[in-house]
Coordinates of C-alpha atoms in Angstrom, one line a residue:
Chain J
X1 CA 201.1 -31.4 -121.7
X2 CA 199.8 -32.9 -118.6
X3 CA 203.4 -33.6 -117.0
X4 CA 204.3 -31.9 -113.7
X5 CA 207.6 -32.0 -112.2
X6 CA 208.2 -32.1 -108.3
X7 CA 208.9 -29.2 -105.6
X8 CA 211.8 -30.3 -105.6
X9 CA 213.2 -30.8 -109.4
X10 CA 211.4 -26.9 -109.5
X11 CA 213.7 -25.6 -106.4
X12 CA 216.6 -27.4 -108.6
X13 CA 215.9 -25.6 -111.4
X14 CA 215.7 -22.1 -109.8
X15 CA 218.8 -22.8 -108.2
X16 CA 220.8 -23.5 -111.3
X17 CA 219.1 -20.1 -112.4
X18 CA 219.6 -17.9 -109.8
X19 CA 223.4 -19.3 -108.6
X20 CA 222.0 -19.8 -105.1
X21 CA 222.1 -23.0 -103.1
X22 CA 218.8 -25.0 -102.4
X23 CA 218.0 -24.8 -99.1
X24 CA 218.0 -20.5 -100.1
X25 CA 215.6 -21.3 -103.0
X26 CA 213.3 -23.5 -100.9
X27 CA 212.9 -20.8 -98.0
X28 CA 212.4 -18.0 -100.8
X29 CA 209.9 -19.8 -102.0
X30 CA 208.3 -20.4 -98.4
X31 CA 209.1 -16.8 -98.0
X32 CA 206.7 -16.1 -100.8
X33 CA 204.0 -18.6 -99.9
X34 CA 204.1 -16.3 -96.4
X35 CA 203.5 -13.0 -97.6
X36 CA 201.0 -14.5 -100.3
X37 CA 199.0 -15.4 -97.4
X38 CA 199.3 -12.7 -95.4
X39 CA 199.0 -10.1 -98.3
X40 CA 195.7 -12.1 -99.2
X41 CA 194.6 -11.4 -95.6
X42 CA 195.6 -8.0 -95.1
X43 CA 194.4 -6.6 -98.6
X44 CA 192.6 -8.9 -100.6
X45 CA 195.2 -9.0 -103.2
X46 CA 198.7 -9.9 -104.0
X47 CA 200.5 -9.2 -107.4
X48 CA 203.3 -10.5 -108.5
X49 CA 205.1 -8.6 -111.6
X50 CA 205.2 -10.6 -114.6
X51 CA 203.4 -13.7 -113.4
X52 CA 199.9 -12.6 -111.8
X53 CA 198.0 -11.9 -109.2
X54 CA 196.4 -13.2 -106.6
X55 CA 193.3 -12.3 -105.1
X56 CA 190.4 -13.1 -102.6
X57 CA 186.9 -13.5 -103.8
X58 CA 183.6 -13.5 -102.0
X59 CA 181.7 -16.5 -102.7
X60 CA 178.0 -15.9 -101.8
X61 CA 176.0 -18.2 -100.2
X62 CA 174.6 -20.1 -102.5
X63 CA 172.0 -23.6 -102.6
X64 CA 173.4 -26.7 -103.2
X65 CA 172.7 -30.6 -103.3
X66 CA 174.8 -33.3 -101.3
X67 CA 176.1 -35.4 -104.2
X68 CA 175.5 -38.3 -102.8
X69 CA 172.3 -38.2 -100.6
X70 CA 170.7 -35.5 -103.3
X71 CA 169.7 -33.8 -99.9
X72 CA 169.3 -29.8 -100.3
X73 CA 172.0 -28.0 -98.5
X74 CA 172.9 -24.6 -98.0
X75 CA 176.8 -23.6 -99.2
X76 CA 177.6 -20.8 -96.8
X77 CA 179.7 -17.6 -98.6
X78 CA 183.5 -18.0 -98.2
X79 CA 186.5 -16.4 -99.7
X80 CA 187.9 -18.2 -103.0
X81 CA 191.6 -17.3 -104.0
X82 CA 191.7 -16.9 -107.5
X83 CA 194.6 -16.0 -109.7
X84 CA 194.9 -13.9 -112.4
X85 CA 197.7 -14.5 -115.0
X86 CA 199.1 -11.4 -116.3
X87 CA 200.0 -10.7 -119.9
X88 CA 203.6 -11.6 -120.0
X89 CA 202.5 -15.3 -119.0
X90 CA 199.5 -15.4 -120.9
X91 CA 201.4 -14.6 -123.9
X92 CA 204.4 -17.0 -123.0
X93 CA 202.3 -20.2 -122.6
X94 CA 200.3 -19.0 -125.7
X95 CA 203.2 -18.5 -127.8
X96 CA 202.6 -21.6 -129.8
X97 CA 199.0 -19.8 -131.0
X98 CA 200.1 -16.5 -131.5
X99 CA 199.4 -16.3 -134.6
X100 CA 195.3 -17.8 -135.1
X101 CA 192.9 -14.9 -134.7
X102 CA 189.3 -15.2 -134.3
X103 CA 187.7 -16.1 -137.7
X104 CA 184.0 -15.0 -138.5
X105 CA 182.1 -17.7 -139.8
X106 CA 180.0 -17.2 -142.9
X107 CA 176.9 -19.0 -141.3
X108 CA 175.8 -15.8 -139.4
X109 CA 172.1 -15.3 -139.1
X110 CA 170.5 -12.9 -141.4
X111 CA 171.3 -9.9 -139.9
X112 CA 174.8 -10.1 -140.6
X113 CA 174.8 -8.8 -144.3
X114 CA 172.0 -6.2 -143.7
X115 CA 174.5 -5.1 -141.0
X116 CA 177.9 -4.9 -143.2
X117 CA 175.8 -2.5 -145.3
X118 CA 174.5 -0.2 -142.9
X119 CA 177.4 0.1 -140.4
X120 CA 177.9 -2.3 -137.7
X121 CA 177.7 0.2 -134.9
X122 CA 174.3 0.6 -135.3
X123 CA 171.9 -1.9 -133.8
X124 CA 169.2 0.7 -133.2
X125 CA 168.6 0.9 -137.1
X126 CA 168.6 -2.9 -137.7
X127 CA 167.2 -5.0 -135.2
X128 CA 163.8 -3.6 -134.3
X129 CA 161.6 -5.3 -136.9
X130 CA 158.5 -4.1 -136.1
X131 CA 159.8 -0.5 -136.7
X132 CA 159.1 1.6 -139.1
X133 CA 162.4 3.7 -139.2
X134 CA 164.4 0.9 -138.3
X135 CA 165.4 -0.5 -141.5
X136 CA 167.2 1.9 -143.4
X137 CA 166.6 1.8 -147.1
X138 CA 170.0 0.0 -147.6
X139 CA 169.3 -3.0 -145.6
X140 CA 165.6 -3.1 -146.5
X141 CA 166.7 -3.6 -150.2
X142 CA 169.7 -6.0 -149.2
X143 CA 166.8 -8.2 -146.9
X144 CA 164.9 -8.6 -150.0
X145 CA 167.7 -9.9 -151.7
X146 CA 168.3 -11.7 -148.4
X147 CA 164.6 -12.8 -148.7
X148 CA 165.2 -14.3 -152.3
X149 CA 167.7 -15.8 -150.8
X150 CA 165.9 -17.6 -148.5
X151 CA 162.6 -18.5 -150.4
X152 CA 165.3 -20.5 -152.8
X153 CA 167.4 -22.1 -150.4
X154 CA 164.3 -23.2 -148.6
X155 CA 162.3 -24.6 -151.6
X156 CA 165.8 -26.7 -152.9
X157 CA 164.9 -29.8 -151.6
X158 CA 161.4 -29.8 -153.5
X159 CA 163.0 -28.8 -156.9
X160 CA 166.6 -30.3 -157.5
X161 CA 166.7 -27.9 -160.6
X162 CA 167.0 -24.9 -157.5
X163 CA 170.4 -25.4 -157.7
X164 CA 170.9 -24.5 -161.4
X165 CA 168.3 -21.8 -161.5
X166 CA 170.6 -19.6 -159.0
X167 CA 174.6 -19.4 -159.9
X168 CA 177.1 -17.1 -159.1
X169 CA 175.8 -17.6 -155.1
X170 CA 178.4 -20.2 -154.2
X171 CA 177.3 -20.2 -150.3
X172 CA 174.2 -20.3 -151.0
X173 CA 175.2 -23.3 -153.4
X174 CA 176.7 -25.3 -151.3
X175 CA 173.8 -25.1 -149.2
X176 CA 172.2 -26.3 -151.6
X177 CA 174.5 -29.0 -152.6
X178 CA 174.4 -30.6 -149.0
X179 CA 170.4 -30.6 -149.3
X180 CA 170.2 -32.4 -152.3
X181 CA 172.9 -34.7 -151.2
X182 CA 171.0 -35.7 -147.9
X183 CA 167.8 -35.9 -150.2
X184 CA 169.7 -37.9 -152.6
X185 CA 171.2 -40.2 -149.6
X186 CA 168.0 -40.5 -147.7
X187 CA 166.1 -41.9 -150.5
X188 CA 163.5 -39.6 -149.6
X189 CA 162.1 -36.5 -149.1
X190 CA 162.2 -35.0 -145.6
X191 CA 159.3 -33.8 -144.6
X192 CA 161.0 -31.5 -141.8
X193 CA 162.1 -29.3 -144.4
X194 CA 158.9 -28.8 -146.2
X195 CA 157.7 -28.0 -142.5
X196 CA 160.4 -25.5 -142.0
X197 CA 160.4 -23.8 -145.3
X198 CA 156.5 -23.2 -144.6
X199 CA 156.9 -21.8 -141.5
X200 CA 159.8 -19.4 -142.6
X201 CA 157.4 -18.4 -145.8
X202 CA 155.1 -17.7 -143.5
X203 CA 157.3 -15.0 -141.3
X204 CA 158.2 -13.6 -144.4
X205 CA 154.9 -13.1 -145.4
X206 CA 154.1 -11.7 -142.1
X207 CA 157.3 -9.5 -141.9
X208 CA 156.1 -8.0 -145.2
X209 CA 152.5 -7.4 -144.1
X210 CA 153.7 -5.6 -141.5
X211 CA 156.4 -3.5 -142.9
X212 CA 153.4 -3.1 -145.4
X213 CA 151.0 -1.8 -143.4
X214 CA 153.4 0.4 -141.7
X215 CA 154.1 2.1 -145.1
X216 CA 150.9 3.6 -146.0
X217 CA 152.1 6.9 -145.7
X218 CA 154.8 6.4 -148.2
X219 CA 152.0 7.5 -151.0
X220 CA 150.8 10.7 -148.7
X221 CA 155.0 12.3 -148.6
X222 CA 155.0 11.6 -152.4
X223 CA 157.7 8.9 -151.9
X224 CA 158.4 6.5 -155.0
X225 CA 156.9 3.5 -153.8
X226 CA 159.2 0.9 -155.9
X227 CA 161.6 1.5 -153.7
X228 CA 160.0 -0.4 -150.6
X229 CA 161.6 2.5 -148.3
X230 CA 159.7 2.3 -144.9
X231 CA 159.7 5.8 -144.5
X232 CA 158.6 7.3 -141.7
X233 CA 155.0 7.6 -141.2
X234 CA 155.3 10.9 -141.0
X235 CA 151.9 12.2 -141.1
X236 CA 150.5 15.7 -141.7
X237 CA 148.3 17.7 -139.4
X238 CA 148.2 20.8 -140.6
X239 CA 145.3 22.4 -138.8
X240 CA 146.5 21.9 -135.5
X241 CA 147.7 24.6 -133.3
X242 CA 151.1 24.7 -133.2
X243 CA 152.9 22.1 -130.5
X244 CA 154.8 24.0 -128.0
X245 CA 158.4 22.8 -129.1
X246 CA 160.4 25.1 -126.6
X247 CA 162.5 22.9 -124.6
X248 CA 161.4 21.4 -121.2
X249 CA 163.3 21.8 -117.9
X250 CA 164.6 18.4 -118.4
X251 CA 167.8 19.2 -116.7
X252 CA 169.6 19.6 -119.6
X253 CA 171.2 22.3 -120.8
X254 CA 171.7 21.9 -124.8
X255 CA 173.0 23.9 -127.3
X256 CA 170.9 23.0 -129.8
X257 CA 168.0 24.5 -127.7
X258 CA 169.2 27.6 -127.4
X259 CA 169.5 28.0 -131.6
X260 CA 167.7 30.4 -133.0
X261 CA 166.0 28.2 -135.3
X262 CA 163.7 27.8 -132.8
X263 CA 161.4 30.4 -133.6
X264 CA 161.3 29.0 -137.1
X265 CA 159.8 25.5 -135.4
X266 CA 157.6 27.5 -133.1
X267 CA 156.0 29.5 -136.0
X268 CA 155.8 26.6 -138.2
X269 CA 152.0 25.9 -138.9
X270 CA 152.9 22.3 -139.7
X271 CA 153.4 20.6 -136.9
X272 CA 154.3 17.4 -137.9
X273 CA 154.4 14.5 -135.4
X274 CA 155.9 11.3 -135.7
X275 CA 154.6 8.0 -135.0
X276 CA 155.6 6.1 -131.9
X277 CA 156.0 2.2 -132.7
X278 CA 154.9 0.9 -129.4
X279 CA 151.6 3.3 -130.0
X280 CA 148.8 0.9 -131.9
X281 CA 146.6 3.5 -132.8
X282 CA 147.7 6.4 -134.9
X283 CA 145.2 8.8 -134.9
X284 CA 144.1 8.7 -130.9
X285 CA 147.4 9.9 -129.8
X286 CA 149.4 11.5 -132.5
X287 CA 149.5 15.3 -131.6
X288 CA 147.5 14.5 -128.5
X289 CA 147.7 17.9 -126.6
X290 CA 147.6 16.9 -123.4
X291 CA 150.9 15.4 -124.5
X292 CA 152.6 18.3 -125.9
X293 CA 151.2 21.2 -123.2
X294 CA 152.9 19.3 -120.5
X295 CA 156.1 19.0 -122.0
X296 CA 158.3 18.9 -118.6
X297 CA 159.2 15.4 -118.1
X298 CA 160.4 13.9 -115.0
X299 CA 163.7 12.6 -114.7
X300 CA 164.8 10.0 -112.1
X301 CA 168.3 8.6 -111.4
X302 CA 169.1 4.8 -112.1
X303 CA 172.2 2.5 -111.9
X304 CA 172.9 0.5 -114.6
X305 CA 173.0 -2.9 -113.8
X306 CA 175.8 -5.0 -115.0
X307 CA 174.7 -6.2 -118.4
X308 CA 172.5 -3.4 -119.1
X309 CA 172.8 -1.2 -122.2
X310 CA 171.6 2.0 -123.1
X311 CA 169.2 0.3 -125.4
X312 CA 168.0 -2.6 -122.4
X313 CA 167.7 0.8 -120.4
X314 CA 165.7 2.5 -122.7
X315 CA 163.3 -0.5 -123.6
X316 CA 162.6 -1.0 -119.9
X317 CA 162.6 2.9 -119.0
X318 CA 160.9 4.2 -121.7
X319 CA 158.8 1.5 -123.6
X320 CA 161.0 1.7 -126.5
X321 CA 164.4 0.6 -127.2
X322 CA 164.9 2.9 -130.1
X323 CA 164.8 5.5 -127.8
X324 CA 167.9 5.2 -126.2
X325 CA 170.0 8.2 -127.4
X326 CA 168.0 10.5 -125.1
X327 CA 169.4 8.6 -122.2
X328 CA 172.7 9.3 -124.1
X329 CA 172.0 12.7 -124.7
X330 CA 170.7 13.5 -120.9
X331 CA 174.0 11.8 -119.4
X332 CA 176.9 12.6 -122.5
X333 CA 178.7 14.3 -120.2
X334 CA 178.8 10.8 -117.7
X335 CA 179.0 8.8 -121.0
X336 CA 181.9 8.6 -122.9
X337 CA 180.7 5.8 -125.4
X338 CA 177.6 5.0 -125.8
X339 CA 178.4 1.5 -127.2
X340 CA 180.0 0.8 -123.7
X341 CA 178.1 2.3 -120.1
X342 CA 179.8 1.1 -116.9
X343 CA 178.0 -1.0 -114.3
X344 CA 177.1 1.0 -111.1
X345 CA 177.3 4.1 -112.7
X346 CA 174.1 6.5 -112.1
X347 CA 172.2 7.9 -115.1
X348 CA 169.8 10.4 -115.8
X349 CA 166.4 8.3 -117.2
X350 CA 163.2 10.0 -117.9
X351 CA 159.8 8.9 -116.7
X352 CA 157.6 9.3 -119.2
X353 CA 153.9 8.0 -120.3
X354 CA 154.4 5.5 -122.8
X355 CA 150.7 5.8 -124.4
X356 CA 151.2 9.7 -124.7
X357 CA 154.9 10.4 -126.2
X358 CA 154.3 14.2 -127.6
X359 CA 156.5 16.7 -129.8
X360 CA 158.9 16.8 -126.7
X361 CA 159.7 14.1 -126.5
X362 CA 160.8 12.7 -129.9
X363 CA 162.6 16.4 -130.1
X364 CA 164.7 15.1 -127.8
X365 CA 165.3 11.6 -128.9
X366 CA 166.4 13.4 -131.9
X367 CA 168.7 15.5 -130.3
X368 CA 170.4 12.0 -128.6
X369 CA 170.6 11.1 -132.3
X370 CA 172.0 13.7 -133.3
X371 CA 174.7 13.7 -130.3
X372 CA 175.1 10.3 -131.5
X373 CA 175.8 11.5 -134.8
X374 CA 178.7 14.2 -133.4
X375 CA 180.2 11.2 -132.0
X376 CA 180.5 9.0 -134.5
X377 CA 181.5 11.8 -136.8
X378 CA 184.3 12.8 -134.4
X379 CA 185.6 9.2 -135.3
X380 CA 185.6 9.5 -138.5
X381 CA 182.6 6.8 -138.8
X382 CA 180.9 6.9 -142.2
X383 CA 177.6 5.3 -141.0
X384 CA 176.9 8.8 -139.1
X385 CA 174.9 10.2 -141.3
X386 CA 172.5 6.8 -140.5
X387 CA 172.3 8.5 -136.9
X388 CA 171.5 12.3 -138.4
X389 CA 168.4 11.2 -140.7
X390 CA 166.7 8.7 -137.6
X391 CA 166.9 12.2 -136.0
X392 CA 165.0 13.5 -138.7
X393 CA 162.7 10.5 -138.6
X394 CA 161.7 10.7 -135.0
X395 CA 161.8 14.9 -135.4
X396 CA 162.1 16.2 -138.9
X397 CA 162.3 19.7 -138.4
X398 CA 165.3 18.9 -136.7
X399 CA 167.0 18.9 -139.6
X400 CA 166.5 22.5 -140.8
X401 CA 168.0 23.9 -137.3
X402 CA 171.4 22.2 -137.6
X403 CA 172.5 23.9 -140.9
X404 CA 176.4 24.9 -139.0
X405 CA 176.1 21.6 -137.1
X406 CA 176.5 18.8 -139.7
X407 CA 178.3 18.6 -143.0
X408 CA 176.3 19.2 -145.7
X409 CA 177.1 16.0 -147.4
X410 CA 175.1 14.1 -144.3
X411 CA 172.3 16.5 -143.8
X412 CA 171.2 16.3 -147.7
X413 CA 171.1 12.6 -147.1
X414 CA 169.3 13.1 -144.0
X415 CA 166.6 15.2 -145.6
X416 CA 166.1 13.1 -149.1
X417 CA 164.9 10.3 -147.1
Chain S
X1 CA 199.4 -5.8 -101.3
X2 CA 201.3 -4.3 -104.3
X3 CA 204.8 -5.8 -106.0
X4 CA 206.8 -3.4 -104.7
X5 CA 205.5 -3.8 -100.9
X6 CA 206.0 -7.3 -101.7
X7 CA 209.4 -7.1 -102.8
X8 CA 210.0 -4.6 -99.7
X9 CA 208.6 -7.2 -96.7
X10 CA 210.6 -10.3 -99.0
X11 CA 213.8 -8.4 -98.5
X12 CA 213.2 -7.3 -95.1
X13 CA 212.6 -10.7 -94.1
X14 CA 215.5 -12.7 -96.3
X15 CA 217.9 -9.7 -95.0
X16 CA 219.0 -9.3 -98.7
X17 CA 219.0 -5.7 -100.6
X18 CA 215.8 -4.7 -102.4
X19 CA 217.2 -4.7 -105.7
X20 CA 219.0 -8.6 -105.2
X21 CA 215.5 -9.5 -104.3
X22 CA 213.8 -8.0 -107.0
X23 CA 216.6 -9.9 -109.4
X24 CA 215.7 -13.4 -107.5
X25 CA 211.9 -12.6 -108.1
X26 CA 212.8 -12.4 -111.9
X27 CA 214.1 -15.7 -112.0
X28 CA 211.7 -17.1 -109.9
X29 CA 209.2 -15.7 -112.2
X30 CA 210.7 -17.0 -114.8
X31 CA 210.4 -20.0 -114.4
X32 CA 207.6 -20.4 -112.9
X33 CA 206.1 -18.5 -116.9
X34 CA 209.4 -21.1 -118.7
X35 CA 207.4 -23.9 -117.1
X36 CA 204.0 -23.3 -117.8
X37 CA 205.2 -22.6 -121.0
X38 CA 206.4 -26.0 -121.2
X39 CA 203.1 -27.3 -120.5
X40 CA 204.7 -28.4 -117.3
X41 CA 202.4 -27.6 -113.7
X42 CA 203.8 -27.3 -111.0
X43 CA 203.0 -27.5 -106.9
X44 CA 204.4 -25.4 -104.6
X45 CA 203.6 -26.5 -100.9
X46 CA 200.9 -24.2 -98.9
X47 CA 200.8 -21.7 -101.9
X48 CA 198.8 -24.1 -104.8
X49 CA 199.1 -25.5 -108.1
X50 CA 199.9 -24.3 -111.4
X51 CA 199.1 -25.4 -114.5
X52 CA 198.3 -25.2 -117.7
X53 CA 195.0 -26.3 -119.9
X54 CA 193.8 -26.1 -123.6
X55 CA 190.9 -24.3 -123.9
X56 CA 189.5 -25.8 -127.8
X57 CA 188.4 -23.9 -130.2
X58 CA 184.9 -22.7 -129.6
X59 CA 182.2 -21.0 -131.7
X60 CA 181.3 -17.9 -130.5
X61 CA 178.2 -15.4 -130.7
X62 CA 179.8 -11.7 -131.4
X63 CA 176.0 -9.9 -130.1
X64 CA 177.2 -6.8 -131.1
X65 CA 178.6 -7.3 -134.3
X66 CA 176.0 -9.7 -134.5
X67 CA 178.3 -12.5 -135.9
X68 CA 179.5 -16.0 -135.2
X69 CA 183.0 -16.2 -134.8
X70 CA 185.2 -19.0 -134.5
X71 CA 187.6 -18.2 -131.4
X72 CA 191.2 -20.6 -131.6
X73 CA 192.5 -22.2 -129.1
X74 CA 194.2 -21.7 -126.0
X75 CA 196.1 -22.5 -122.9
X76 CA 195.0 -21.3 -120.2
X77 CA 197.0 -21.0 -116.5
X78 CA 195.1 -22.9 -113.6
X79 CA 195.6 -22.4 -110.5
X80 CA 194.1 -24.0 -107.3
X81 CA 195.1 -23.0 -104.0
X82 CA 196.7 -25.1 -101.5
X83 CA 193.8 -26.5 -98.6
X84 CA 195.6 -25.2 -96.2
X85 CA 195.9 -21.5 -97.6
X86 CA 192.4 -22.0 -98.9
X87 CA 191.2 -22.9 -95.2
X88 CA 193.2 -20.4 -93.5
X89 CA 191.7 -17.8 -95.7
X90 CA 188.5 -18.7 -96.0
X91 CA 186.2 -16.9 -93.5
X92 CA 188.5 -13.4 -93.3
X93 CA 186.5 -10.7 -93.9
X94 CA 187.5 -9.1 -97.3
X95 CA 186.3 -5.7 -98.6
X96 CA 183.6 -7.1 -101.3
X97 CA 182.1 -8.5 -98.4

């Protein structure tokens, strides 16, 4: 594999090929070489049909050590040339693999089956433990199983019986398997995985008390508490004047604002607000006027730095990752898929008050949720209906307004949640 | 500089026709891609080396589908420049400068 052959066994070669003499191969080749160079220094690039393409690249100055007196020295920025294969030769020399595909393993970390359930597009429902509306009622049931799961593989090594108690798992039995084989081997117990089991029991517990505590106002919307559904904590405030919910000057111009269902949110008595996940305490700033009568919010223009996403954006920007689709929604006419922003492209972001998020501003995380929703829909993407109901969650009478804008199907499921 | 401004200042300077250029460039190309196929590198003098490498099989994060995948494996074209290209060319000022 490591073989090489000479200039000039390669100039033979091309000869044979090409019918010409030698000496004409070797100065084609030299010919080449030339305008290489000089295509490098004129443009930055050469390319070369077929093969690849060669390019300059700046090398900043970086800091470096002399290797052999360990002395710090500075490596000044220079041009590297660089080449790029193109397909035809990436495919040639790959021939032999053609056919192996990336295989997903079946070790993935926890997430991975709460995810198959609940559509894999979706971090913003998933990931965000601490949330409230984050874990759909799918992947909540599915972690418990996940959780039983876990509590058994974890207490295996104490009781070797673990492994009969639980069949019809067979991962999870070959986990098991391995365990009691290493205990079996060892002689003895390991103590490491008494430590680790503990620790995990403890998150669990943990996880649970605080999905718990989040839930209290599963028992005030009537919702059956069995089912463990972190609703959200939707509360009531019914004696509240009503929350201006006319839409801001954010920029923006929305069709979903100018629906006459408006009128039917303005002289709603309920106003219902929604809590906030980064806000600790409910009752200060739910509803908090000062919130909602000073509903423009400021905009400012940011590049996205390469790397960022619209959820990194939105944690940073706005204090809350699972806000994100109103950066979507204030720049869907820039954005073409959300999953996928370009570097150095400038985006709408809103400055807003963490500590004070009114009515405003969850109406228009729902509408991004809702765009979201459009757009999976458009692509034919069953999980969009996840999108439509976290609309509802962070703005529920949302829902009523978009009667012509979603199937009927999705909105039902929206609302019985 | 673009293939077909290449192709243009080759023939130009060889004092052949565009499209016999273009035909010797094929076979060039080919086997320069025959080669590396081959597992055989090759050097050519001031321009650099070529060859190939197998890059193993490596387990892989997927963040976004949140899933560890196992990625095969494959060769991979090297290349490093000749020192005297890579000298000539490297203080010019470039546009991502």
């Amino acid at each position: 594999m490591s073989d090489k052959i000479t200039f000039k066994n390669l100039v033979e070669r091309i000869s044979d090929r090409t019918e010409k003499d030698r000496p004409f191969t070797d100065q084609f080749l030299r010919e080449l070489t030339q305008l290489v160079e000089s295509g490098l220094k004129e443009d930055g690039s050469v390319s070369i049909s077929g093969f690849g393409k060669f390019e300059l690249r700046w090398m900043k100055e970086r800091n470096g050590v002399n290797p052999r007196t360990g002395e710090p020295i500075t490596i000044p920025g220079q041009n590297k040339v660089v080449f790029k294969p193109y397909k035809p030769l990436r495919k040639h020399v790959n021939r032999t693999y053609a056919r192996m595909e990336p295989e997903v393993l079946d070790e993935g970390p926890k997430a991975d089956e709460s995810d198959t359930q609940t559509g894999e597009q979706e971090p913003v429902l998933q990931t965000h433990e601490t949330d409230p509306f984050g874990i759909p009622l799918q992947s909540e049931k599915q972690s418990d199983e996940d959780l039983g799961n876990l509590l058994i593989e974890r207490e295996s090594p104490i009781s070797e019986e673990a492994d009969s108690d639980e069949t019809g798992k067979p991962l999870k039995a070959v986990t098991d398997k391995r365990l009691v084989d290493e205990v079996q081997k060892n002689g003895s117990f390991n103590w490491s995985y008494l430590a680790a089991s503990l620790l995990v029991l403890l998150m669990i517990v943990a996880l649970f008390y605080y999905v718990n505590r989040d839930e209290p106002s599963d028992l005030l919307t009537g919702n059956n508490a069995t089912e463990a559904v972190p609703a959200p904590p939707v509360i009531e405030q019914n004696d509240l004047p009503a929350v201006d919910s006319e839409p801001t000057t954010t920029a923006e111009t929305d069709e979903l604002a100018a629906d006459p269902e408006d009128a039917v949110a303005d002289t709603d008595e309920l106003v219902r607000e929604v809590d906030i996940p980064t806000v600790d305490d409910n009752a200060e700033h739910i509803g908090s006027p000062g919130a909602a009568d000073s509903p423009d919010v400021e905009m400012t223009e940011q590049q996205v730095d390469p790397g960022a996403t619209l959820w990194s954006i939105a944690d940073q920007a706005l204090g809350d990752p699972l806000m994100w689709p109103w950066i979507y929604h204030l720049n869907i006419d820039r954005i073409d898929n959300p999953n996928m922003i370009q570097a150095g492209a400038d985006l709408t972001v809103p400055v807003i008050d963490e500590d004070s998020l009114g009515d405003e501003e969850m109406r228009q995380v729902a509408y991004g949720y809702v765009d979201l929703y459009h757009w999976y829909r458009d692509r034919g993407d069953e999980e969009a209906r996840y999108f439509l109901w976290a609309a509802g969650s962070f703005y529920p009478d949302l829902l009523h307004e978009l009667d012509d804008q979603a199937a009927s199907a999705d909105l039902q499921f929206a609302r019985s949640r | 500089m673009t293939y077909n401004e290449l192709i243009d200042r080759m023939s130009e300077e060889l004092g052949l026709s565009k499209a016999e250029t273009r035909r010797l460039m094929k076979d060039v190309v080919g086997e320069f891609t025959d080669q590396l196929g081959e597992g055989t590198g090759f050097s050519i003098p001031d321009l650099g080396t070529f060859k190939t490498r197998i890059k193993e099989v490596q387990k892989i994060y997927n963040p976004h589908h949140k899933k560890y995948m196992m990625v095969p494996p494959k060769q991979i074209v090297e290349y490093s420049p000749a020192k005297n290209m890579k000298e000539k060319l490297k203080y010019i000022a470039t546009g991502d400068e």
